[in-house]
mmCIF file with all atom_site columns, C-alpha atoms in Angstrom:
data_model
loop_
_atom_site.group_PDB
_atom_site.id
_atom_site.type_symbol
_atom_site.label_atom_id
_atom_site.label_alt_id
_atom_site.label_comp_id
_atom_site.label_asym_id
_atom_site.label_entity_id
_atom_site.label_seq_id
_atom_site.pdbx_PDB_ins_code
_atom_site.Cartn_x
_atom_site.Cartn_y
_atom_site.Cartn_z
_atom_site.occupancy
_atom_site.B_iso_or_equiv
_atom_site.pdbx_formal_charge
_atom_site.auth_seq_id
_atom_site.auth_comp_id
_atom_site.auth_asym_id
_atom_site.auth_atom_id
_atom_site.pdbx_PDB_model_num
ATOM 1   C CA . UNK A 1 1   ? 15.964 -72.537 -11.006 1.00 60.00 ? 1   UNK A CA 1
ATOM 2   C CA . UNK A 1 2   ? 19.042 -72.829 -8.856  1.00 85.00 ? 2   UNK A CA 1
ATOM 3   C CA . UNK A 1 3   ? 22.203 -70.960 -10.093 1.00 95.00 ? 3   UNK A CA 1
ATOM 4   C CA . UNK A 1 4   ? 25.868 -71.821 -9.669  1.00 95.00 ? 4   UNK A CA 1
ATOM 5   C CA . UNK A 1 5   ? 27.259 -68.246 -9.744  1.00 97.00 ? 5   UNK A CA 1
ATOM 6   C CA . UNK A 1 6   ? 24.269 -66.128 -8.519  1.00 98.00 ? 6   UNK A CA 1
ATOM 7   C CA . UNK A 1 7   ? 22.227 -65.938 -5.119  1.00 97.00 ? 7   UNK A CA 1
ATOM 8   C CA . UNK A 1 8   ? 18.834 -64.385 -5.044  1.00 97.00 ? 8   UNK A CA 1
ATOM 9   C CA . UNK A 1 9   ? 16.824 -63.075 -1.981  1.00 97.00 ? 9   UNK A CA 1
ATOM 10  C CA . UNK A 1 10  ? 13.651 -61.261 -1.486  1.00 97.00 ? 10  UNK A CA 1
ATOM 11  C CA . UNK A 1 11  ? 12.937 -58.359 1.174   1.00 97.00 ? 11  UNK A CA 1
ATOM 12  C CA . UNK A 1 12  ? 9.253  -57.463 0.662   1.00 96.00 ? 12  UNK A CA 1
ATOM 13  C CA . UNK A 1 13  ? 9.086  -56.212 -2.983  1.00 97.00 ? 13  UNK A CA 1
ATOM 14  C CA . UNK A 1 14  ? 12.878 -55.769 -3.320  1.00 98.00 ? 14  UNK A CA 1
ATOM 15  C CA . UNK A 1 15  ? 14.986 -58.592 -4.919  1.00 98.00 ? 15  UNK A CA 1
ATOM 16  C CA . UNK A 1 16  ? 18.481 -58.775 -4.538  1.00 98.00 ? 16  UNK A CA 1
ATOM 17  C CA . UNK A 1 17  ? 20.680 -60.635 -7.066  1.00 98.00 ? 17  UNK A CA 1
ATOM 18  C CA . UNK A 1 18  ? 24.161 -61.279 -6.033  1.00 98.00 ? 18  UNK A CA 1
ATOM 19  C CA . UNK A 1 19  ? 27.017 -62.200 -8.366  1.00 98.00 ? 19  UNK A CA 1
ATOM 20  C CA . UNK A 1 20  ? 28.622 -64.894 -6.167  1.00 98.00 ? 20  UNK A CA 1
ATOM 21  C CA . UNK A 1 21  ? 32.216 -65.553 -7.483  1.00 97.00 ? 21  UNK A CA 1
ATOM 22  C CA . UNK A 1 22  ? 34.347 -63.615 -4.747  1.00 96.00 ? 22  UNK A CA 1
ATOM 23  C CA . UNK A 1 23  ? 37.401 -65.766 -5.426  1.00 95.00 ? 23  UNK A CA 1
ATOM 24  C CA . UNK A 1 24  ? 37.188 -64.409 -9.036  1.00 95.00 ? 24  UNK A CA 1
ATOM 25  C CA . UNK A 1 25  ? 36.346 -60.824 -7.927  1.00 97.00 ? 25  UNK A CA 1
ATOM 26  C CA . UNK A 1 26  ? 32.844 -61.753 -9.435  1.00 97.00 ? 26  UNK A CA 1
ATOM 27  C CA . UNK A 1 27  ? 34.276 -61.605 -12.900 1.00 95.00 ? 27  UNK A CA 1
ATOM 28  C CA . UNK A 1 28  ? 31.790 -62.110 -15.647 1.00 96.00 ? 28  UNK A CA 1
ATOM 29  C CA . UNK A 1 29  ? 32.261 -65.759 -17.584 1.00 94.00 ? 29  UNK A CA 1
ATOM 30  C CA . UNK A 1 30  ? 29.824 -67.061 -20.094 1.00 94.00 ? 30  UNK A CA 1
ATOM 31  C CA . UNK A 1 31  ? 27.767 -69.173 -17.548 1.00 96.00 ? 31  UNK A CA 1
ATOM 32  C CA . UNK A 1 32  ? 27.323 -66.177 -15.175 1.00 97.00 ? 32  UNK A CA 1
ATOM 33  C CA . UNK A 1 33  ? 26.074 -63.939 -18.024 1.00 96.00 ? 33  UNK A CA 1
ATOM 34  C CA . UNK A 1 34  ? 23.737 -66.560 -18.837 1.00 97.00 ? 34  UNK A CA 1
ATOM 35  C CA . UNK A 1 35  ? 22.465 -66.922 -15.451 1.00 98.00 ? 35  UNK A CA 1
ATOM 36  C CA . UNK A 1 36  ? 21.957 -63.227 -14.967 1.00 98.00 ? 36  UNK A CA 1
ATOM 37  C CA . UNK A 1 37  ? 19.868 -63.100 -18.050 1.00 97.00 ? 37  UNK A CA 1
ATOM 38  C CA . UNK A 1 38  ? 17.645 -65.571 -16.510 1.00 97.00 ? 38  UNK A CA 1
ATOM 39  C CA . UNK A 1 39  ? 17.674 -64.092 -13.151 1.00 98.00 ? 39  UNK A CA 1
ATOM 40  C CA . UNK A 1 40  ? 16.465 -60.898 -14.530 1.00 98.00 ? 40  UNK A CA 1
ATOM 41  C CA . UNK A 1 41  ? 13.855 -62.326 -16.891 1.00 97.00 ? 41  UNK A CA 1
ATOM 42  C CA . UNK A 1 42  ? 12.425 -64.024 -13.745 1.00 97.00 ? 42  UNK A CA 1
ATOM 43  C CA . UNK A 1 43  ? 12.415 -60.846 -11.704 1.00 98.00 ? 43  UNK A CA 1
ATOM 44  C CA . UNK A 1 44  ? 10.664 -58.944 -14.499 1.00 96.00 ? 44  UNK A CA 1
ATOM 45  C CA . UNK A 1 45  ? 8.113  -61.433 -14.648 1.00 97.00 ? 45  UNK A CA 1
ATOM 46  C CA . UNK A 1 46  ? 7.325  -61.646 -11.028 1.00 97.00 ? 46  UNK A CA 1
ATOM 47  C CA . UNK A 1 47  ? 4.725  -59.156 -10.289 1.00 95.00 ? 47  UNK A CA 1
ATOM 48  C CA . UNK A 1 48  ? 5.702  -59.273 -6.428  1.00 96.00 ? 48  UNK A CA 1
ATOM 49  C CA . UNK A 1 49  ? 9.077  -57.829 -7.434  1.00 97.00 ? 49  UNK A CA 1
ATOM 50  C CA . UNK A 1 50  ? 9.104  -53.939 -7.916  1.00 97.00 ? 50  UNK A CA 1
ATOM 51  C CA . UNK A 1 51  ? 12.969 -53.164 -7.574  1.00 98.00 ? 51  UNK A CA 1
ATOM 52  C CA . UNK A 1 52  ? 16.121 -55.309 -8.180  1.00 98.00 ? 52  UNK A CA 1
ATOM 53  C CA . UNK A 1 53  ? 19.422 -54.568 -6.355  1.00 98.00 ? 53  UNK A CA 1
ATOM 54  C CA . UNK A 1 54  ? 22.382 -55.905 -8.163  1.00 98.00 ? 54  UNK A CA 1
ATOM 55  C CA . UNK A 1 55  ? 25.274 -56.688 -6.045  1.00 98.00 ? 55  UNK A CA 1
ATOM 56  C CA . UNK A 1 56  ? 28.660 -58.572 -6.010  1.00 98.00 ? 56  UNK A CA 1
ATOM 57  C CA . UNK A 1 57  ? 29.850 -60.887 -3.012  1.00 98.00 ? 57  UNK A CA 1
ATOM 58  C CA . UNK A 1 58  ? 32.509 -60.136 -0.907  1.00 96.00 ? 58  UNK A CA 1
ATOM 59  C CA . UNK A 1 59  ? 34.068 -56.744 0.003   1.00 93.00 ? 59  UNK A CA 1
ATOM 60  C CA . UNK A 1 60  ? 36.726 -56.177 -2.819  1.00 96.00 ? 60  UNK A CA 1
ATOM 61  C CA . UNK A 1 61  ? 34.630 -56.096 -5.977  1.00 97.00 ? 61  UNK A CA 1
ATOM 62  C CA . UNK A 1 62  ? 31.123 -55.454 -7.549  1.00 98.00 ? 62  UNK A CA 1
ATOM 63  C CA . UNK A 1 63  ? 32.538 -57.263 -10.913 1.00 98.00 ? 63  UNK A CA 1
ATOM 64  C CA . UNK A 1 64  ? 36.132 -56.773 -11.745 1.00 95.00 ? 64  UNK A CA 1
ATOM 65  C CA . UNK A 1 65  ? 35.376 -57.297 -15.338 1.00 90.00 ? 65  UNK A CA 1
ATOM 66  C CA . UNK A 1 66  ? 35.077 -60.087 -17.811 1.00 83.00 ? 66  UNK A CA 1
ATOM 67  C CA . UNK A 1 67  ? 36.633 -63.500 -16.808 1.00 79.00 ? 67  UNK A CA 1
ATOM 68  C CA . UNK A 1 68  ? 40.125 -63.124 -18.526 1.00 77.00 ? 68  UNK A CA 1
ATOM 69  C CA . UNK A 1 69  ? 41.034 -66.854 -17.675 1.00 78.00 ? 69  UNK A CA 1
ATOM 70  C CA . UNK A 1 70  ? 38.067 -67.720 -19.956 1.00 79.00 ? 70  UNK A CA 1
ATOM 71  C CA . UNK A 1 71  ? 38.766 -65.146 -22.454 1.00 75.00 ? 71  UNK A CA 1
ATOM 72  C CA . UNK A 1 72  ? 42.407 -66.337 -23.146 1.00 72.00 ? 72  UNK A CA 1
ATOM 73  C CA . UNK A 1 73  ? 41.293 -69.777 -24.144 1.00 79.00 ? 73  UNK A CA 1
ATOM 74  C CA . UNK A 1 74  ? 38.163 -68.619 -26.135 1.00 78.00 ? 74  UNK A CA 1
ATOM 75  C CA . UNK A 1 75  ? 38.192 -68.829 -30.091 1.00 82.00 ? 75  UNK A CA 1
ATOM 76  C CA . UNK A 1 76  ? 37.131 -65.647 -31.840 1.00 82.00 ? 76  UNK A CA 1
ATOM 77  C CA . UNK A 1 77  ? 33.859 -67.164 -32.584 1.00 85.00 ? 77  UNK A CA 1
ATOM 78  C CA . UNK A 1 78  ? 33.461 -67.836 -28.681 1.00 83.00 ? 78  UNK A CA 1
ATOM 79  C CA . UNK A 1 79  ? 34.502 -64.491 -27.715 1.00 80.00 ? 79  UNK A CA 1
ATOM 80  C CA . UNK A 1 80  ? 32.204 -62.893 -30.345 1.00 86.00 ? 80  UNK A CA 1
ATOM 81  C CA . UNK A 1 81  ? 29.218 -65.106 -28.871 1.00 89.00 ? 81  UNK A CA 1
ATOM 82  C CA . UNK A 1 82  ? 30.040 -64.103 -25.319 1.00 87.00 ? 82  UNK A CA 1
ATOM 83  C CA . UNK A 1 83  ? 29.994 -60.391 -26.257 1.00 85.00 ? 83  UNK A CA 1
ATOM 84  C CA . UNK A 1 84  ? 26.552 -60.626 -28.022 1.00 93.00 ? 84  UNK A CA 1
ATOM 85  C CA . UNK A 1 85  ? 25.248 -62.611 -24.936 1.00 93.00 ? 85  UNK A CA 1
ATOM 86  C CA . UNK A 1 86  ? 26.498 -59.921 -22.727 1.00 93.00 ? 86  UNK A CA 1
ATOM 87  C CA . UNK A 1 87  ? 25.097 -57.345 -24.833 1.00 95.00 ? 87  UNK A CA 1
ATOM 88  C CA . UNK A 1 88  ? 21.606 -59.168 -24.763 1.00 96.00 ? 88  UNK A CA 1
ATOM 89  C CA . UNK A 1 89  ? 21.735 -59.546 -20.988 1.00 97.00 ? 89  UNK A CA 1
ATOM 90  C CA . UNK A 1 90  ? 22.572 -55.855 -20.470 1.00 97.00 ? 90  UNK A CA 1
ATOM 91  C CA . UNK A 1 91  ? 20.081 -54.628 -22.734 1.00 97.00 ? 91  UNK A CA 1
ATOM 92  C CA . UNK A 1 92  ? 17.319 -56.770 -20.950 1.00 97.00 ? 92  UNK A CA 1
ATOM 93  C CA . UNK A 1 93  ? 18.408 -55.118 -17.631 1.00 98.00 ? 93  UNK A CA 1
ATOM 94  C CA . UNK A 1 94  ? 18.031 -51.644 -19.195 1.00 96.00 ? 94  UNK A CA 1
ATOM 95  C CA . UNK A 1 95  ? 14.645 -52.225 -20.585 1.00 96.00 ? 95  UNK A CA 1
ATOM 96  C CA . UNK A 1 96  ? 13.338 -54.386 -17.721 1.00 96.00 ? 96  UNK A CA 1
ATOM 97  C CA . UNK A 1 97  ? 10.373 -51.992 -16.897 1.00 93.00 ? 97  UNK A CA 1
ATOM 98  C CA . UNK A 1 98  ? 11.426 -52.108 -13.201 1.00 97.00 ? 98  UNK A CA 1
ATOM 99  C CA . UNK A 1 99  ? 14.268 -50.069 -11.531 1.00 97.00 ? 99  UNK A CA 1
ATOM 100 C CA . UNK A 1 100 ? 17.646 -51.857 -11.003 1.00 98.00 ? 100 UNK A CA 1
ATOM 101 C CA . UNK A 1 101 ? 20.007 -50.504 -8.553  1.00 98.00 ? 101 UNK A CA 1
ATOM 102 C CA . UNK A 1 102 ? 23.623 -51.329 -8.518  1.00 98.00 ? 102 UNK A CA 1
ATOM 103 C CA . UNK A 1 103 ? 25.534 -51.673 -5.419  1.00 98.00 ? 103 UNK A CA 1
ATOM 104 C CA . UNK A 1 104 ? 29.253 -50.779 -5.964  1.00 98.00 ? 104 UNK A CA 1
ATOM 105 C CA . UNK A 1 105 ? 31.375 -51.651 -3.004  1.00 96.00 ? 105 UNK A CA 1
ATOM 106 C CA . UNK A 1 106 ? 34.634 -52.031 -4.663  1.00 96.00 ? 106 UNK A CA 1
ATOM 107 C CA . UNK A 1 107 ? 36.163 -52.677 -8.120  1.00 97.00 ? 107 UNK A CA 1
ATOM 108 C CA . UNK A 1 108 ? 33.725 -51.970 -11.070 1.00 98.00 ? 108 UNK A CA 1
ATOM 109 C CA . UNK A 1 109 ? 36.040 -52.379 -14.181 1.00 97.00 ? 109 UNK A CA 1
ATOM 110 C CA . UNK A 1 110 ? 35.574 -53.224 -17.674 1.00 95.00 ? 110 UNK A CA 1
ATOM 111 C CA . UNK A 1 111 ? 32.557 -55.569 -18.169 1.00 95.00 ? 111 UNK A CA 1
ATOM 112 C CA . UNK A 1 112 ? 31.560 -54.797 -14.480 1.00 97.00 ? 112 UNK A CA 1
ATOM 113 C CA . UNK A 1 113 ? 31.317 -51.126 -15.039 1.00 98.00 ? 113 UNK A CA 1
ATOM 114 C CA . UNK A 1 114 ? 29.384 -52.006 -18.260 1.00 97.00 ? 114 UNK A CA 1
ATOM 115 C CA . UNK A 1 115 ? 27.120 -53.949 -16.117 1.00 98.00 ? 115 UNK A CA 1
ATOM 116 C CA . UNK A 1 116 ? 26.410 -51.077 -13.380 1.00 98.00 ? 116 UNK A CA 1
ATOM 117 C CA . UNK A 1 117 ? 25.816 -48.691 -16.354 1.00 98.00 ? 117 UNK A CA 1
ATOM 118 C CA . UNK A 1 118 ? 23.010 -50.906 -17.724 1.00 98.00 ? 118 UNK A CA 1
ATOM 119 C CA . UNK A 1 119 ? 21.528 -50.511 -14.207 1.00 98.00 ? 119 UNK A CA 1
ATOM 120 C CA . UNK A 1 120 ? 19.207 -47.558 -13.635 1.00 97.00 ? 120 UNK A CA 1
ATOM 121 C CA . UNK A 1 121 ? 20.863 -46.150 -10.619 1.00 98.00 ? 121 UNK A CA 1
ATOM 122 C CA . UNK A 1 122 ? 24.302 -46.740 -9.018  1.00 98.00 ? 122 UNK A CA 1
ATOM 123 C CA . UNK A 1 123 ? 25.182 -46.223 -5.290  1.00 98.00 ? 123 UNK A CA 1
ATOM 124 C CA . UNK A 1 124 ? 28.944 -46.594 -4.614  1.00 98.00 ? 124 UNK A CA 1
ATOM 125 C CA . UNK A 1 125 ? 31.079 -46.950 -1.601  1.00 98.00 ? 125 UNK A CA 1
ATOM 126 C CA . UNK A 1 126 ? 33.724 -44.263 -1.007  1.00 98.00 ? 126 UNK A CA 1
ATOM 127 C CA . UNK A 1 127 ? 36.375 -47.200 -1.685  1.00 97.00 ? 127 UNK A CA 1
ATOM 128 C CA . UNK A 1 128 ? 34.892 -48.000 -5.192  1.00 98.00 ? 128 UNK A CA 1
ATOM 129 C CA . UNK A 1 129 ? 37.081 -47.991 -8.144  1.00 98.00 ? 129 UNK A CA 1
ATOM 130 C CA . UNK A 1 130 ? 35.482 -47.578 -11.754 1.00 98.00 ? 130 UNK A CA 1
ATOM 131 C CA . UNK A 1 131 ? 36.888 -47.879 -15.035 1.00 97.00 ? 131 UNK A CA 1
ATOM 132 C CA . UNK A 1 132 ? 37.106 -49.310 -18.508 1.00 95.00 ? 132 UNK A CA 1
ATOM 133 C CA . UNK A 1 133 ? 40.867 -50.757 -18.728 1.00 93.00 ? 133 UNK A CA 1
ATOM 134 C CA . UNK A 1 134 ? 40.238 -52.939 -21.912 1.00 89.00 ? 134 UNK A CA 1
ATOM 135 C CA . UNK A 1 135 ? 42.530 -50.621 -23.825 1.00 87.00 ? 135 UNK A CA 1
ATOM 136 C CA . UNK A 1 136 ? 45.498 -51.939 -21.958 1.00 83.00 ? 136 UNK A CA 1
ATOM 137 C CA . UNK A 1 137 ? 44.826 -55.380 -22.951 1.00 78.00 ? 137 UNK A CA 1
ATOM 138 C CA . UNK A 1 138 ? 44.306 -54.479 -26.738 1.00 78.00 ? 138 UNK A CA 1
ATOM 139 C CA . UNK A 1 139 ? 40.403 -54.710 -26.330 1.00 77.00 ? 139 UNK A CA 1
ATOM 140 C CA . UNK A 1 140 ? 37.484 -52.613 -26.444 1.00 82.00 ? 140 UNK A CA 1
ATOM 141 C CA . UNK A 1 141 ? 34.402 -52.670 -24.149 1.00 87.00 ? 141 UNK A CA 1
ATOM 142 C CA . UNK A 1 142 ? 32.295 -55.408 -25.727 1.00 87.00 ? 142 UNK A CA 1
ATOM 143 C CA . UNK A 1 143 ? 29.005 -55.264 -23.896 1.00 91.00 ? 143 UNK A CA 1
ATOM 144 C CA . UNK A 1 144 ? 27.533 -51.807 -25.117 1.00 91.00 ? 144 UNK A CA 1
ATOM 145 C CA . UNK A 1 145 ? 29.398 -49.646 -22.667 1.00 92.00 ? 145 UNK A CA 1
ATOM 146 C CA . UNK A 1 146 ? 30.987 -47.211 -25.163 1.00 92.00 ? 146 UNK A CA 1
ATOM 147 C CA . UNK A 1 147 ? 27.414 -46.065 -25.891 1.00 94.00 ? 147 UNK A CA 1
ATOM 148 C CA . UNK A 1 148 ? 26.175 -45.920 -22.242 1.00 96.00 ? 148 UNK A CA 1
ATOM 149 C CA . UNK A 1 149 ? 29.158 -44.206 -20.747 1.00 97.00 ? 149 UNK A CA 1
ATOM 150 C CA . UNK A 1 150 ? 28.708 -41.221 -23.479 1.00 97.00 ? 150 UNK A CA 1
ATOM 151 C CA . UNK A 1 151 ? 25.018 -40.932 -22.545 1.00 96.00 ? 151 UNK A CA 1
ATOM 152 C CA . UNK A 1 152 ? 25.958 -40.881 -18.732 1.00 96.00 ? 152 UNK A CA 1
ATOM 153 C CA . UNK A 1 153 ? 29.068 -38.592 -18.755 1.00 97.00 ? 153 UNK A CA 1
ATOM 154 C CA . UNK A 1 154 ? 29.151 -36.740 -22.126 1.00 96.00 ? 154 UNK A CA 1
ATOM 155 C CA . UNK A 1 155 ? 31.619 -37.249 -25.016 1.00 96.00 ? 155 UNK A CA 1
ATOM 156 C CA . UNK A 1 156 ? 34.758 -35.733 -23.369 1.00 96.00 ? 156 UNK A CA 1
ATOM 157 C CA . UNK A 1 157 ? 34.905 -37.721 -20.126 1.00 96.00 ? 157 UNK A CA 1
ATOM 158 C CA . UNK A 1 158 ? 33.756 -40.749 -21.992 1.00 96.00 ? 158 UNK A CA 1
ATOM 159 C CA . UNK A 1 159 ? 36.614 -40.541 -24.370 1.00 96.00 ? 159 UNK A CA 1
ATOM 160 C CA . UNK A 1 160 ? 39.051 -40.044 -21.443 1.00 95.00 ? 160 UNK A CA 1
ATOM 161 C CA . UNK A 1 161 ? 37.912 -42.902 -19.668 1.00 95.00 ? 161 UNK A CA 1
ATOM 162 C CA . UNK A 1 162 ? 37.785 -45.277 -22.598 1.00 95.00 ? 162 UNK A CA 1
ATOM 163 C CA . UNK A 1 163 ? 41.246 -44.136 -24.312 1.00 95.00 ? 163 UNK A CA 1
ATOM 164 C CA . UNK A 1 164 ? 43.183 -43.935 -21.007 1.00 95.00 ? 164 UNK A CA 1
ATOM 165 C CA . UNK A 1 165 ? 41.939 -46.895 -19.265 1.00 93.00 ? 165 UNK A CA 1
ATOM 166 C CA . UNK A 1 166 ? 42.783 -45.436 -15.887 1.00 95.00 ? 166 UNK A CA 1
ATOM 167 C CA . UNK A 1 167 ? 40.100 -46.133 -13.381 1.00 96.00 ? 167 UNK A CA 1
ATOM 168 C CA . UNK A 1 168 ? 38.524 -43.247 -11.282 1.00 97.00 ? 168 UNK A CA 1
ATOM 169 C CA . UNK A 1 169 ? 37.397 -43.009 -7.614  1.00 97.00 ? 169 UNK A CA 1
ATOM 170 C CA . UNK A 1 170 ? 34.012 -42.853 -6.506  1.00 98.00 ? 170 UNK A CA 1
ATOM 171 C CA . UNK A 1 171 ? 34.082 -39.014 -5.976  1.00 98.00 ? 171 UNK A CA 1
ATOM 172 C CA . UNK A 1 172 ? 35.222 -38.501 -9.359  1.00 98.00 ? 172 UNK A CA 1
ATOM 173 C CA . UNK A 1 173 ? 32.637 -40.749 -10.774 1.00 98.00 ? 173 UNK A CA 1
ATOM 174 C CA . UNK A 1 174 ? 29.966 -38.892 -8.726  1.00 98.00 ? 174 UNK A CA 1
ATOM 175 C CA . UNK A 1 175 ? 31.125 -35.706 -10.124 1.00 98.00 ? 175 UNK A CA 1
ATOM 176 C CA . UNK A 1 176 ? 31.029 -36.814 -13.777 1.00 97.00 ? 176 UNK A CA 1
ATOM 177 C CA . UNK A 1 177 ? 27.503 -38.404 -13.108 1.00 97.00 ? 177 UNK A CA 1
ATOM 178 C CA . UNK A 1 178 ? 28.708 -42.108 -13.333 1.00 98.00 ? 178 UNK A CA 1
ATOM 179 C CA . UNK A 1 179 ? 27.118 -42.827 -10.025 1.00 98.00 ? 179 UNK A CA 1
ATOM 180 C CA . UNK A 1 180 ? 24.363 -41.329 -8.305  1.00 98.00 ? 180 UNK A CA 1
ATOM 181 C CA . UNK A 1 181 ? 25.512 -41.335 -4.694  1.00 98.00 ? 181 UNK A CA 1
ATOM 182 C CA . UNK A 1 182 ? 28.742 -42.116 -2.715  1.00 98.00 ? 182 UNK A CA 1
ATOM 183 C CA . UNK A 1 183 ? 28.577 -43.144 1.086   1.00 98.00 ? 183 UNK A CA 1
ATOM 184 C CA . UNK A 1 184 ? 31.041 -44.552 3.621   1.00 98.00 ? 184 UNK A CA 1
ATOM 185 C CA . UNK A 1 185 ? 31.622 -48.335 3.315   1.00 97.00 ? 185 UNK A CA 1
ATOM 186 C CA . UNK A 1 186 ? 29.647 -48.721 6.607   1.00 97.00 ? 186 UNK A CA 1
ATOM 187 C CA . UNK A 1 187 ? 26.584 -46.771 5.215   1.00 98.00 ? 187 UNK A CA 1
ATOM 188 C CA . UNK A 1 188 ? 26.344 -48.529 1.820   1.00 98.00 ? 188 UNK A CA 1
ATOM 189 C CA . UNK A 1 189 ? 23.852 -51.260 2.665   1.00 97.00 ? 189 UNK A CA 1
ATOM 190 C CA . UNK A 1 190 ? 21.654 -49.049 4.578   1.00 98.00 ? 190 UNK A CA 1
ATOM 191 C CA . UNK A 1 191 ? 21.688 -46.387 1.844   1.00 98.00 ? 191 UNK A CA 1
ATOM 192 C CA . UNK A 1 192 ? 21.091 -49.185 -0.976  1.00 98.00 ? 192 UNK A CA 1
ATOM 193 C CA . UNK A 1 193 ? 18.135 -50.341 1.230   1.00 98.00 ? 193 UNK A CA 1
ATOM 194 C CA . UNK A 1 194 ? 16.689 -46.914 1.552   1.00 97.00 ? 194 UNK A CA 1
ATOM 195 C CA . UNK A 1 195 ? 16.747 -46.042 -2.146  1.00 97.00 ? 195 UNK A CA 1
ATOM 196 C CA . UNK A 1 196 ? 15.286 -49.604 -2.866  1.00 97.00 ? 196 UNK A CA 1
ATOM 197 C CA . UNK A 1 197 ? 12.546 -49.108 -0.312  1.00 96.00 ? 197 UNK A CA 1
ATOM 198 C CA . UNK A 1 198 ? 11.631 -45.605 -1.633  1.00 96.00 ? 198 UNK A CA 1
ATOM 199 C CA . UNK A 1 199 ? 11.524 -46.858 -5.218  1.00 95.00 ? 199 UNK A CA 1
ATOM 200 C CA . UNK A 1 200 ? 9.321  -50.047 -4.265  1.00 93.00 ? 200 UNK A CA 1
ATOM 201 C CA . UNK A 1 201 ? 6.806  -47.709 -2.664  1.00 88.00 ? 201 UNK A CA 1
ATOM 202 C CA . UNK A 1 202 ? 6.334  -45.792 -6.020  1.00 78.00 ? 202 UNK A CA 1
ATOM 203 C CA . UNK A 1 203 ? 3.418  -46.712 -8.324  1.00 70.00 ? 203 UNK A CA 1
ATOM 204 C CA . UNK A 1 204 ? 4.567  -49.555 -10.608 1.00 70.00 ? 204 UNK A CA 1
ATOM 205 C CA . UNK A 1 205 ? 3.028  -48.357 -13.780 1.00 67.00 ? 205 UNK A CA 1
ATOM 206 C CA . UNK A 1 206 ? 4.881  -44.761 -13.178 1.00 66.00 ? 206 UNK A CA 1
ATOM 207 C CA . UNK A 1 207 ? 8.255  -46.643 -12.746 1.00 66.00 ? 207 UNK A CA 1
ATOM 208 C CA . UNK A 1 208 ? 7.781  -48.874 -16.011 1.00 65.00 ? 208 UNK A CA 1
ATOM 209 C CA . UNK A 1 209 ? 8.765  -46.023 -18.359 1.00 55.00 ? 209 UNK A CA 1
#
């Protein structure tokens, strides 16, 4: 199936799925959420794929959040459906049975951080910024992020990030356990590839748990 908002490429047993909306800082609209659900289902069903890397196109953002231009005109019912679809898609990533590695080169905010947290591992460049700024818009994280962030960083830090809405830099995210590794920008692709290759060489049945 062809996608409007994603690209997909394979390197050996590693599949890279890239959200390709750099002009929108890869913001998540309804179509992109649906396409991500399909792309990850396909990757999960393909026995040749052992590891998935999730990336965002461009230099500025992994995913800068939900697409506010779409949310601004959504009805309450449409907004609820979008949240439910996003929750379903991210839960599917979490339970895929294959390791998913998020490549965080820039902004991972709001729904973007929620998406990164649904992945199993997160590698960030030193220029990455992570946060849940929804409180400043009178919203709350709608894709399950309030639950995942507590599991990753603990209650106190989770409350700070969620209630303040203030983004943090990559080194603070590493100290909190929100990301697994921070590297220089020019080393990010090599580090992601190294981790992906290491994971792809492990026994698939051992990784599925």
